């Protein structure tokens, strides 16, 4: 793995220290294997949907937690009372834990489980103070002390 020096970025950009944290997180995110498979879908400009294939899990075995800028989805498979003897087992029945990094102002608005697919709906709500605003240009000169 390559190490990049982001010092020049810090000299000319304000507030981009979070970018380095995201890059670090992505590089060290070895815990997220490919299981369970998922899609991230753009519904419109401010809405997203994460769809995870969680076949074999019931609602009681799934847990979704949103804290700050992280979304954690856990699947805890209950122990089966009856021992099964498989000739072939292609369906993974193991627990999982998957973390998603959320951008600023993105919140979870709901989740549902249908036909073995867990859908998590997200929305980006930018506060009014953060939205672009037009600045009027006046012809009066600003003088110190006024």
PDB file of C-alpha atoms in Angstrom, residues 17-18 20 24-25 27 53-54 62 68-69 87 90-92 94 115 131-132 135 141 143:
ATOM      1  CA  UNK A  17      -8.654  17.310   7.084  1.00  0.00           C
ATOM      2  CA  UNK A  18     -11.756  15.080   7.027  1.00  0.00           C
ATOM      3  CA  UNK A  20      -7.576  12.452   4.938  1.00  0.00           C
ATOM      4  CA  UNK A  24      -7.367   6.470   5.954  1.00  0.00           C
ATOM      5  CA  UNK A  25     -10.628   4.741   6.883  1.00  0.00           C
ATOM      6  CA  UNK A  27      -7.485   2.035   3.283  1.00  0.00           C
ATOM      7  CA  UNK A  53     -28.945  -9.159   0.186  1.00  0.00           C
ATOM      8  CA  UNK A  54     -29.694 -10.699   3.596  1.00  0.00           C
ATOM      9  CA  UNK A  62     -30.907  -7.489  11.853  1.00  0.00           C
ATOM     10  CA  UNK A  68     -22.793  10.605  13.639  1.00  0.00           C
ATOM     11  CA  UNK A  69     -21.337   9.988  10.196  1.00  0.00           C
ATOM     12  CA  UNK A  87     -24.677 -32.132   0.980  1.00  0.00           C
ATOM     13  CA  UNK A  90     -23.975 -22.340  -0.915  1.00  0.00           C
ATOM     14  CA  UNK A  91     -26.036 -19.947   1.224  1.00  0.00           C
ATOM     15  CA  UNK A  92     -23.915 -18.222   3.827  1.00  0.00           C
ATOM     16  CA  UNK A  94     -23.060 -16.381   9.157  1.00  0.00           C
ATOM     17  CA  UNK A 115     -37.985 -10.782  -0.193  1.00  0.00           C
ATOM     18  CA  UNK A 131     -27.194  26.567   1.009  1.00  0.00           C
ATOM     19  CA  UNK A 132     -25.818  28.998  -1.580  1.00  0.00           C
ATOM     20  CA  UNK A 135     -24.817  38.457  -2.210  1.00  0.00           C
ATOM     21  CA  UNK A 141     -17.936  52.315   0.330  1.00  0.00           C
ATOM     22  CA  UNK A 143     -15.315  52.602   6.064  1.00  0.00           C
TER      23      UNK A 143
END
